[in-house]
Amino acid sequence: MSITVTETKVISFTLNVSPPPAPPRPKPRTHHPRPPHLTLLYHLHTLYLFMASDLKTLLLPNLIFGVLGSVSPALAPSTGTFSASTIPLRAIRVVLWSVFNLLPFTIANQRLPNAISEDAINKPWRPLPSRRLSPAQAYELMLTAYVVAGAVSAVLGGIRSCLAVVMLAYCYNNLGGADVSGAVRNLMNVSLYLCAMTGTIEVAAGGQTIAFSGTAWAWFAVIGAVVLTTVHIQDLPDQKGDAVRGRRTIPLEIGDEKARWSVVILDLVWSVAAPMFWHKGIAGYLLPVGLAGLVALRLLTKRSVREDK
């Protein structure tokens, strides 16, 4: 007889039951600023950059010439009596007209490939070389700006000058009027200046079409001669970019030194001829001759690109 002993093992299992996970906490809302290129301030700054280089050379002369010309009986006898209280309103009208007409012109001047190449050297902060917008966007903006300029001119006056500037801008930029030679470039600048200045007189006078006097046309001729013979002072700081672009300017055609002396001499000549035109006494010569002397001194003693600007 045999006895069999069986060993029984007991295996126990422990079941760990975890509590259900807590629901995720909602993420706090964070403010994501709009990309810079979508803000109104960004776009306004872009428009300013298109015009920045021309504000002192076009806007300021337009303002002075427009307001003063509109109250001068010798230039615009049909504008009526003058009251000093009207000067602020005249100035506002001129600034608005000038800005809205300047913007499309500057875009047209900067949007073409050769202009972008030049600005990449001379003015890399401008909207196109700095890639704030594309050439296609600049073209659309230019067309829109031209329509707005026409509408503003229809309301404020100066519509004839507005249309003339549009045609001159096409000749200046698209047909190469600014590049073919220094003399043609200066002549185009004369036409642009005179169109803008006569337009601002009409705008400052309330939008009326002005019958300019014979004295006015003679004075416009003097101003045209001044611009024609001295405006290449603006080309002095841009010679490097103009050479890359293939643009022919007076400084590149006759040399930097001769270009400077031509402005110095002719500026002094016109500073005497202008007050002589108006039959001024000695006191009338002091300001123009003094300013011409200051310009001459700077041109001959300060010759870096930064100083020329």
mmCIF file of C-alpha atoms in Angstrom:
data_model
loop_
_atom_site.group_PDB
_atom_site.id
_atom_site.type_symbol
_atom_site.label_atom_id
_atom_site.label_comp_id
_atom_site.label_asym_id
_atom_site.label_seq_id
_atom_site.Cartn_x
_atom_site.Cartn_y
_atom_site.Cartn_z
ATOM 1 C CA MET A 1 0.000 0.000 0.000
ATOM 2 C CA SER A 2 1.393 3.368 -0.980
ATOM 3 C CA ILE A 3 0.429 6.901 -0.018
ATOM 4 C CA THR A 4 0.822 9.750 -2.496
ATOM 5 C CA VAL A 5 1.200 13.244 -1.148
ATOM 6 C CA THR A 6 0.228 16.036 -3.540
ATOM 7 C CA GLU A 7 1.495 19.551 -2.879
ATOM 8 C CA THR A 8 -0.939 22.276 -3.810
ATOM 9 C CA LYS A 9 0.317 25.726 -4.524
ATOM 10 C CA VAL A 10 -1.968 28.698 -4.200
ATOM 11 C CA ILE A 11 -1.247 31.552 -6.528
ATOM 12 C CA SER A 12 -2.770 34.889 -5.668
ATOM 13 C CA PHE A 13 -3.291 37.802 -8.061
ATOM 14 C CA THR A 14 -3.447 41.406 -6.988
ATOM 15 C CA LEU A 15 -5.538 43.658 -9.156
ATOM 16 C CA ASN A 16 -4.611 47.314 -8.917
ATOM 17 C CA VAL A 17 -7.493 49.447 -10.044
ATOM 18 C CA SER A 18 -6.449 53.072 -10.708
ATOM 19 C CA PRO A 19 -8.952 55.928 -10.544
ATOM 20 C CA PRO A 20 -9.965 57.374 -13.927
ATOM 21 C CA PRO A 21 -7.665 60.160 -15.179
ATOM 22 C CA ALA A 22 -8.780 63.665 -14.490
ATOM 23 C CA PRO A 23 -10.044 65.567 -17.531
ATOM 24 C CA PRO A 24 -7.340 67.776 -19.135
ATOM 25 C CA ARG A 25 -7.316 71.322 -17.982
ATOM 26 C CA PRO A 26 -8.206 73.788 -20.694
ATOM 27 C CA LYS A 27 -5.181 75.634 -21.984
ATOM 28 C CA PRO A 28 -5.162 79.291 -21.122
ATOM 29 C CA ARG A 29 -5.927 81.493 -24.059
ATOM 30 C CA THR A 30 -2.887 83.238 -25.371
ATOM 31 C CA HIS A 31 -2.890 86.372 -27.513
ATOM 32 C CA HIS A 32 -1.193 85.843 -30.831
ATOM 33 C CA PRO A 33 -0.269 89.191 -32.392
ATOM 34 C CA ARG A 34 -1.088 89.628 -36.041
ATOM 35 C CA PRO A 35 1.857 89.259 -38.393
ATOM 36 C CA PRO A 36 3.449 92.667 -39.025
ATOM 37 C CA HIS A 37 2.516 92.619 -42.715
ATOM 38 C CA LEU A 38 -1.194 92.486 -41.800
ATOM 39 C CA THR A 39 -1.321 95.574 -39.628
ATOM 40 C CA LEU A 40 -2.520 98.975 -40.780
ATOM 41 C CA LEU A 41 0.592 100.638 -39.388
ATOM 42 C CA TYR A 42 2.764 98.334 -41.494
ATOM 43 C CA HIS A 43 0.936 99.313 -44.680
ATOM 44 C CA LEU A 44 1.037 103.017 -43.877
ATOM 45 C CA HIS A 45 4.768 102.758 -43.270
ATOM 46 C CA THR A 46 5.161 101.017 -46.629
ATOM 47 C CA LEU A 47 3.397 103.920 -48.358
ATOM 48 C CA TYR A 48 5.649 106.363 -46.516
ATOM 49 C CA LEU A 49 8.788 104.496 -47.619
ATOM 50 C CA PHE A 50 7.745 104.844 -51.255
ATOM 51 C CA MET A 51 7.605 108.637 -50.870
ATOM 52 C CA ALA A 52 10.264 109.281 -48.213
ATOM 53 C CA SER A 53 13.033 110.412 -50.580
ATOM 54 C CA ASP A 54 10.761 112.858 -52.413
ATOM 55 C CA LEU A 55 9.014 114.571 -49.521
ATOM 56 C CA LYS A 56 11.646 117.269 -49.108
ATOM 57 C CA THR A 57 12.254 117.720 -52.851
ATOM 58 C CA LEU A 58 8.622 117.746 -54.020
ATOM 59 C CA LEU A 59 6.169 118.054 -51.141
ATOM 60 C CA LEU A 60 7.838 120.993 -49.397
ATOM 61 C CA PRO A 61 8.361 123.071 -52.601
ATOM 62 C CA ASN A 62 4.774 122.305 -53.656
ATOM 63 C CA LEU A 63 3.474 123.483 -50.309
ATOM 64 C CA ILE A 64 5.403 126.764 -50.362
ATOM 65 C CA PHE A 65 4.839 127.490 -54.033
ATOM 66 C CA GLY A 66 1.170 126.512 -53.998
ATOM 67 C CA VAL A 67 0.141 128.536 -50.963
ATOM 68 C CA LEU A 68 2.187 131.629 -51.771
ATOM 69 C CA GLY A 69 1.404 131.501 -55.479
ATOM 70 C CA SER A 70 -2.330 131.302 -54.845
ATOM 71 C CA VAL A 71 -2.293 134.559 -52.871
ATOM 72 C CA SER A 72 0.033 136.454 -55.211
ATOM 73 C CA PRO A 73 -1.793 138.982 -57.439
ATOM 74 C CA ALA A 74 1.224 139.007 -59.744
ATOM 75 C CA LEU A 75 0.937 135.262 -60.451
ATOM 76 C CA ALA A 76 -2.760 134.490 -60.051
ATOM 77 C CA PRO A 77 -4.819 137.689 -60.255
ATOM 78 C CA SER A 78 -8.061 135.733 -60.616
ATOM 79 C CA THR A 79 -7.888 134.117 -57.172
ATOM 80 C CA GLY A 80 -9.541 137.052 -55.411
ATOM 81 C CA THR A 81 -8.663 138.788 -52.182
ATOM 82 C CA PHE A 82 -6.264 137.252 -49.685
ATOM 83 C CA SER A 83 -7.027 136.537 -46.038
ATOM 84 C CA ALA A 84 -4.403 135.149 -43.663
ATOM 85 C CA SER A 85 -7.033 132.968 -42.029
ATOM 86 C CA THR A 86 -7.270 130.876 -45.212
ATOM 87 C CA ILE A 87 -3.609 129.811 -45.180
ATOM 88 C CA PRO A 88 -4.099 126.665 -42.997
ATOM 89 C CA LEU A 89 -6.885 125.385 -45.250
ATOM 90 C CA ARG A 90 -4.851 126.154 -48.372
ATOM 91 C CA ALA A 91 -1.884 124.296 -46.908
ATOM 92 C CA ILE A 92 -3.977 121.228 -46.016
ATOM 93 C CA ARG A 93 -5.434 121.075 -49.521
ATOM 94 C CA VAL A 94 -1.986 121.313 -51.094
ATOM 95 C CA VAL A 95 -0.504 118.613 -48.840
ATOM 96 C CA LEU A 96 -3.373 116.211 -49.561
ATOM 97 C CA TRP A 97 -3.214 116.773 -53.308
ATOM 98 C CA SER A 98 0.574 116.479 -53.368
ATOM 99 C CA VAL A 99 0.688 113.252 -51.334
ATOM 100 C CA PHE A 100 -2.036 111.498 -53.335
ATOM 101 C CA ASN A 101 -0.386 112.458 -56.632
ATOM 102 C CA LEU A 102 3.144 111.756 -55.434
ATOM 103 C CA LEU A 103 2.420 108.205 -54.269
ATOM 104 C CA PRO A 104 1.572 106.595 -57.647
ATOM 105 C CA PHE A 105 4.458 108.408 -59.306
ATOM 106 C CA THR A 106 6.978 107.074 -56.784
ATOM 107 C CA ILE A 107 5.603 103.530 -57.081
ATOM 108 C CA ALA A 108 5.887 103.734 -60.878
ATOM 109 C CA ASN A 109 9.434 105.010 -60.441
ATOM 110 C CA GLN A 110 10.459 102.119 -58.176
ATOM 111 C CA ARG A 111 8.567 99.032 -59.368
ATOM 112 C CA LEU A 112 10.472 98.031 -62.535
ATOM 113 C CA PRO A 113 13.357 95.494 -62.336
ATOM 114 C CA ASN A 114 16.127 97.990 -63.152
ATOM 115 C CA ALA A 115 14.785 100.392 -60.522
ATOM 116 C CA ILE A 116 14.741 97.616 -57.908
ATOM 117 C CA SER A 117 18.358 96.745 -58.769
ATOM 118 C CA GLU A 118 19.378 100.376 -58.374
ATOM 119 C CA ASP A 119 17.520 100.784 -55.082
ATOM 120 C CA ALA A 120 19.119 97.614 -53.721
ATOM 121 C CA ILE A 121 22.379 99.619 -53.809
ATOM 122 C CA ASN A 122 21.287 103.221 -53.233
ATOM 123 C CA LYS A 123 18.152 102.832 -51.094
ATOM 124 C CA PRO A 124 17.806 99.246 -49.824
ATOM 125 C CA TRP A 125 15.191 100.337 -47.265
ATOM 126 C CA ARG A 126 12.614 101.037 -49.972
ATOM 127 C CA PRO A 127 9.632 98.650 -50.057
ATOM 128 C CA LEU A 128 10.605 96.556 -53.094
ATOM 129 C CA PRO A 129 14.298 95.825 -52.429
ATOM 130 C CA SER A 130 13.424 95.188 -48.770
ATOM 131 C CA ARG A 131 10.636 92.824 -49.931
ATOM 132 C CA ARG A 132 7.813 94.451 -48.054
ATOM 133 C CA LEU A 133 5.724 93.664 -51.142
ATOM 134 C CA SER A 134 6.199 92.078 -54.542
ATOM 135 C CA PRO A 135 6.454 93.884 -57.898
ATOM 136 C CA ALA A 136 3.023 92.507 -58.824
ATOM 137 C CA GLN A 137 1.525 93.924 -55.634
ATOM 138 C CA ALA A 138 3.285 97.241 -56.302
ATOM 139 C CA TYR A 139 1.724 97.355 -59.771
ATOM 140 C CA GLU A 140 -1.772 96.812 -58.358
ATOM 141 C CA LEU A 141 -1.125 99.425 -55.677
ATOM 142 C CA MET A 142 0.075 101.892 -58.317
ATOM 143 C CA LEU A 143 -3.097 101.491 -60.400
ATOM 144 C CA THR A 144 -5.255 101.962 -57.326
ATOM 145 C CA ALA A 145 -3.245 105.017 -56.284
ATOM 146 C CA TYR A 146 -3.675 106.570 -59.735
ATOM 147 C CA VAL A 147 -7.453 106.166 -59.514
ATOM 148 C CA VAL A 148 -7.482 107.708 -56.042
ATOM 149 C CA ALA A 149 -5.250 110.576 -57.204
ATOM 150 C CA GLY A 150 -7.657 111.299 -60.052
ATOM 151 C CA ALA A 151 -10.624 111.285 -57.689
ATOM 152 C CA VAL A 152 -8.858 113.574 -55.215
ATOM 153 C CA SER A 153 -7.891 115.950 -58.024
ATOM 154 C CA ALA A 154 -11.475 116.002 -59.294
ATOM 155 C CA VAL A 155 -12.583 117.161 -55.839
ATOM 156 C CA LEU A 156 -9.718 119.467 -54.806
ATOM 157 C CA GLY A 157 -8.760 120.747 -58.259
ATOM 158 C CA GLY A 158 -5.611 120.417 -60.323
ATOM 159 C CA ILE A 159 -7.021 117.642 -62.510
ATOM 160 C CA ARG A 160 -5.093 118.894 -65.572
ATOM 161 C CA SER A 161 -1.818 118.731 -63.685
ATOM 162 C CA CYS A 162 -2.741 115.302 -62.325
ATOM 163 C CA LEU A 163 -3.269 113.879 -65.814
ATOM 164 C CA ALA A 164 -0.104 115.547 -67.090
ATOM 165 C CA VAL A 165 1.921 113.972 -64.274
ATOM 166 C CA VAL A 166 0.502 110.540 -65.166
ATOM 167 C CA MET A 167 1.674 110.903 -68.768
ATOM 168 C CA LEU A 168 5.060 112.277 -67.725
ATOM 169 C CA ALA A 169 5.506 109.420 -65.256
ATOM 170 C CA TYR A 170 4.954 106.911 -68.062
ATOM 171 C CA CYS A 171 7.535 108.662 -70.251
ATOM 172 C CA TYR A 172 9.943 109.062 -67.326
ATOM 173 C CA ASN A 173 9.796 105.445 -66.153
ATOM 174 C CA ASN A 174 8.401 103.111 -68.807
ATOM 175 C CA LEU A 175 9.868 104.819 -71.887
ATOM 176 C CA GLY A 176 13.279 105.440 -70.299
ATOM 177 C CA GLY A 177 13.096 109.226 -70.203
ATOM 178 C CA ALA A 178 15.004 109.204 -66.919
ATOM 179 C CA ASP A 179 17.817 107.039 -68.289
ATOM 180 C CA VAL A 180 18.605 108.106 -71.853
ATOM 181 C CA SER A 181 20.769 111.122 -70.967
ATOM 182 C CA GLY A 182 21.397 113.615 -68.195
ATOM 183 C CA ALA A 183 19.932 116.502 -70.200
ATOM 184 C CA VAL A 184 16.707 114.626 -70.990
ATOM 185 C CA ARG A 185 16.434 113.480 -67.397
ATOM 186 C CA ASN A 186 16.748 117.065 -66.151
ATOM 187 C CA LEU A 187 14.205 118.252 -68.724
ATOM 188 C CA MET A 188 11.736 115.603 -67.561
ATOM 189 C CA ASN A 189 12.235 116.809 -64.002
ATOM 190 C CA VAL A 190 11.473 120.368 -65.101
ATOM 191 C CA SER A 191 8.183 119.236 -66.632
ATOM 192 C CA LEU A 192 7.216 117.307 -63.503
ATOM 193 C CA TYR A 193 8.054 120.194 -61.180
ATOM 194 C CA LEU A 194 6.118 122.761 -63.213
ATOM 195 C CA CYS A 195 3.060 120.526 -63.594
ATOM 196 C CA ALA A 196 3.006 119.888 -59.869
ATOM 197 C CA MET A 197 3.554 123.535 -58.920
ATOM 198 C CA THR A 198 0.877 124.963 -61.212
ATOM 199 C CA GLY A 199 -1.487 122.276 -59.968
ATOM 200 C CA THR A 200 -0.894 123.162 -56.333
ATOM 201 C CA ILE A 201 -1.663 126.834 -57.011
ATOM 202 C CA GLU A 202 -5.079 125.858 -58.372
ATOM 203 C CA VAL A 203 -5.653 123.491 -55.449
ATOM 204 C CA ALA A 204 -4.659 126.138 -52.895
ATOM 205 C CA ALA A 205 -6.985 128.631 -54.603
ATOM 206 C CA GLY A 206 -9.966 126.397 -53.943
ATOM 207 C CA GLY A 207 -9.853 124.222 -57.036
ATOM 208 C CA GLN A 208 -10.637 126.921 -59.553
ATOM 209 C CA THR A 209 -9.011 126.937 -62.975
ATOM 210 C CA ILE A 210 -6.620 129.866 -62.931
ATOM 211 C CA ALA A 211 -5.780 132.191 -65.792
ATOM 212 C CA PHE A 212 -2.116 132.767 -65.029
ATOM 213 C CA SER A 213 -0.708 136.178 -65.842
ATOM 214 C CA GLY A 214 2.134 136.891 -68.244
ATOM 215 C CA THR A 215 4.356 137.542 -65.243
ATOM 216 C CA ALA A 216 3.445 134.102 -63.907
ATOM 217 C CA TRP A 217 4.490 132.337 -67.103
ATOM 218 C CA ALA A 218 7.756 134.272 -67.159
ATOM 219 C CA TRP A 219 8.388 133.267 -63.537
ATOM 220 C CA PHE A 220 7.585 129.633 -64.356
ATOM 221 C CA ALA A 221 10.202 129.835 -67.108
ATOM 222 C CA VAL A 222 12.774 131.098 -64.604
ATOM 223 C CA ILE A 223 11.941 128.272 -62.194
ATOM 224 C CA GLY A 224 12.187 125.791 -65.052
ATOM 225 C CA ALA A 225 15.625 127.096 -65.944
ATOM 226 C CA VAL A 226 16.743 126.810 -62.308
ATOM 227 C CA VAL A 227 15.577 123.189 -62.106
ATOM 228 C CA LEU A 228 17.015 122.294 -65.505
ATOM 229 C CA THR A 229 20.509 123.505 -64.615
ATOM 230 C CA THR A 230 20.759 122.402 -60.972
ATOM 231 C CA VAL A 231 18.438 119.427 -60.326
ATOM 232 C CA HIS A 232 21.268 116.941 -60.958
ATOM 233 C CA ILE A 233 22.438 117.749 -57.447
ATOM 234 C CA GLN A 234 20.016 114.961 -56.491
ATOM 235 C CA ASP A 235 21.990 112.461 -58.592
ATOM 236 C CA LEU A 236 25.272 112.957 -56.735
ATOM 237 C CA PRO A 237 24.620 110.403 -53.951
ATOM 238 C CA ASP A 238 23.122 107.830 -56.371
ATOM 239 C CA GLN A 239 26.002 107.463 -58.810
ATOM 240 C CA LYS A 240 26.903 103.899 -57.849
ATOM 241 C CA GLY A 241 23.391 102.540 -58.319
ATOM 242 C CA ASP A 242 22.792 104.622 -61.452
ATOM 243 C CA ALA A 243 25.950 103.175 -63.030
ATOM 244 C CA VAL A 244 24.834 99.609 -62.269
ATOM 245 C CA ARG A 245 21.429 100.354 -63.759
ATOM 246 C CA GLY A 246 22.906 101.937 -66.872
ATOM 247 C CA ARG A 247 21.230 105.267 -66.219
ATOM 248 C CA ARG A 248 22.973 108.297 -67.694
ATOM 249 C CA THR A 249 23.018 111.296 -65.371
ATOM 250 C CA ILE A 250 24.968 114.553 -65.417
ATOM 251 C CA PRO A 251 27.427 113.425 -62.683
ATOM 252 C CA LEU A 252 28.145 110.197 -64.584
ATOM 253 C CA GLU A 253 28.435 111.934 -67.952
ATOM 254 C CA ILE A 254 30.704 114.839 -67.021
ATOM 255 C CA GLY A 255 32.176 113.571 -63.757
ATOM 256 C CA ASP A 256 31.506 114.248 -60.096
ATOM 257 C CA GLU A 257 33.788 117.284 -59.808
ATOM 258 C CA LYS A 258 32.380 119.148 -62.826
ATOM 259 C CA ALA A 259 28.833 118.320 -61.780
ATOM 260 C CA ARG A 260 29.421 119.844 -58.356
ATOM 261 C CA TRP A 261 30.964 123.013 -59.769
ATOM 262 C CA SER A 262 28.153 123.390 -62.294
ATOM 263 C CA VAL A 263 25.612 123.426 -59.477
ATOM 264 C CA VAL A 264 27.725 125.781 -57.368
ATOM 265 C CA ILE A 265 28.142 128.358 -60.146
ATOM 266 C CA LEU A 266 24.608 128.209 -61.531
ATOM 267 C CA ASP A 267 23.032 128.183 -58.086
ATOM 268 C CA LEU A 268 24.840 131.418 -57.260
ATOM 269 C CA VAL A 269 23.794 132.903 -60.610
ATOM 270 C CA TRP A 270 20.126 132.089 -60.034
ATOM 271 C CA SER A 271 20.264 133.379 -56.459
ATOM 272 C CA VAL A 272 20.970 136.796 -57.972
ATOM 273 C CA ALA A 273 18.738 136.479 -61.040
ATOM 274 C CA ALA A 274 15.609 135.490 -59.091
ATOM 275 C CA PRO A 275 15.368 138.596 -56.873
ATOM 276 C CA MET A 276 16.422 140.684 -59.869
ATOM 277 C CA PHE A 277 13.361 139.357 -61.729
ATOM 278 C CA TRP A 278 11.135 140.801 -58.996
ATOM 279 C CA HIS A 279 13.094 144.080 -58.813
ATOM 280 C CA LYS A 280 14.043 143.596 -55.185
ATOM 281 C CA GLY A 281 16.322 145.829 -53.174
ATOM 282 C CA ILE A 282 19.501 144.707 -51.454
ATOM 283 C CA ALA A 283 17.569 143.031 -48.638
ATOM 284 C CA GLY A 284 15.816 140.809 -51.176
ATOM 285 C CA TYR A 285 19.124 139.274 -52.205
ATOM 286 C CA LEU A 286 20.315 138.301 -48.727
ATOM 287 C CA LEU A 287 18.316 135.082 -48.229
ATOM 288 C CA PRO A 288 18.729 133.506 -51.703
ATOM 289 C CA VAL A 289 22.417 134.416 -51.974
ATOM 290 C CA GLY A 290 23.037 133.192 -48.434
ATOM 291 C CA LEU A 291 21.334 129.864 -49.096
ATOM 292 C CA ALA A 292 23.188 129.451 -52.400
ATOM 293 C CA GLY A 293 26.468 130.103 -50.598
ATOM 294 C CA LEU A 294 25.614 127.475 -47.986
ATOM 295 C CA VAL A 295 24.783 124.909 -50.687
ATOM 296 C CA ALA A 296 28.037 125.727 -52.500
ATOM 297 C CA LEU A 297 30.060 125.300 -49.313
ATOM 298 C CA ARG A 298 28.532 121.906 -48.568
ATOM 299 C CA LEU A 299 28.923 120.659 -52.135
ATOM 300 C CA LEU A 300 32.625 121.440 -52.196
ATOM 301 C CA THR A 301 33.558 120.373 -48.669
ATOM 302 C CA LYS A 302 31.237 117.430 -47.905
ATOM 303 C CA ARG A 303 31.436 114.768 -50.586
ATOM 304 C CA SER A 304 30.479 111.433 -49.049
ATOM 305 C CA VAL A 305 27.276 109.679 -50.089
ATOM 306 C CA ARG A 306 25.772 110.284 -46.689
ATOM 307 C CA GLU A 307 26.673 113.990 -46.769
ATOM 308 C CA ASP A 308 25.358 114.393 -50.322
ATOM 309 C CA LYS A 309 22.000 113.072 -49.183
#
